Amino acid sequence: LARGPGLLPASARARATAPRMAAADPELEAILAKDSPPPKGKLVKLLKKPTGTITLVAEHDPTWKAVDDAKGEFNSRDLASVEYVSFQFRTGGAAVAAAHLGGERGNANLKEMVAEQATARGEFPGPCPVLASGEVKEDLDVAEAARCKCAGVIVDSTQVGLEKAEALVATARRLGLESMLIVDASADALAAAAPFVEQGCALVCARGESVAAVKEVVGAFPKGAVKVAACSTDEVRDVWALRDAGFNAAFLSEGLLKAATTEAVEVSALLKAMRAKGSTKYGTGSNLGRGEGAKEVLGTIAV
């Protein structure tokens, strides 16, 4: 961070994001002009469970290559449908869902996923909180997430830099949104995340090229951080390995949808298998966790 261990003052944060403000529509300007109560840490509570349990953040973007590749495949699911995938996230037991902001669809992904999750109010399982991911690069993007009634934003410091990341996190907090900070899977990057955690951004995601790469830095997370891992994987056993390494949560994206097509199963089946108490030593993961956990569903009862 440019100022050492402290975060930028409010005046500096305002200057960092001022150029984009002229392009705001009146509603977004109004959102940015009004302070909201600080977030209560709901996402932190959802993602930080007892040792030996891993929670899941499941992301979706209908423009991903994995979605396009699934079209026309035998037994393929409608992975381009935000509504379908959102339902699968919830019934599969994802703690938090994420939808891409920006690109050709603008805020459509956020609006559709938030609306679909809202249909489960009063039911079990209930709605998943939704994070805005993708092009969260300006204050206006954070305001858009607030307008779409998201629970928070994903701020990727590898794309925007640490200075801009802290400005975005500060704006999110001022608007009542939680943030998940993405950093490279390195000891230095995680050390630079410490001021964010001290200022209330406890969700820190280390992103690496492989499971081995992120496992190497599990001990480097700042004190008080919720340890989230992100890597390119479509294997159930990889998520079990992250759990055994001490991560609190796994951030799943395109690989999850790719695996659903390859295995010809529902996305929810993969999520349930990843959450199972499977063994990386004795379980293969190839049967999606069935019979490999301490608990398993043996049947259903029709009433």
Coordinates of N, CA and C in Angstrom, one line a residue, residues 83 88 247:
E83 N -30.9 -17.9 -14.1 CA -31.9 -18.4 -13.2 C -31.6 -19.9 -12.8
Q88 N -29.3 -23.8 -8.8 CA -28.4 -24.9 -8.6 C -27.4 -24.5 -7.4
F247 N -8.2 -24.1 4.7 CA -9.0 -23.0 4.1 C -10.4 -23.0 4.7

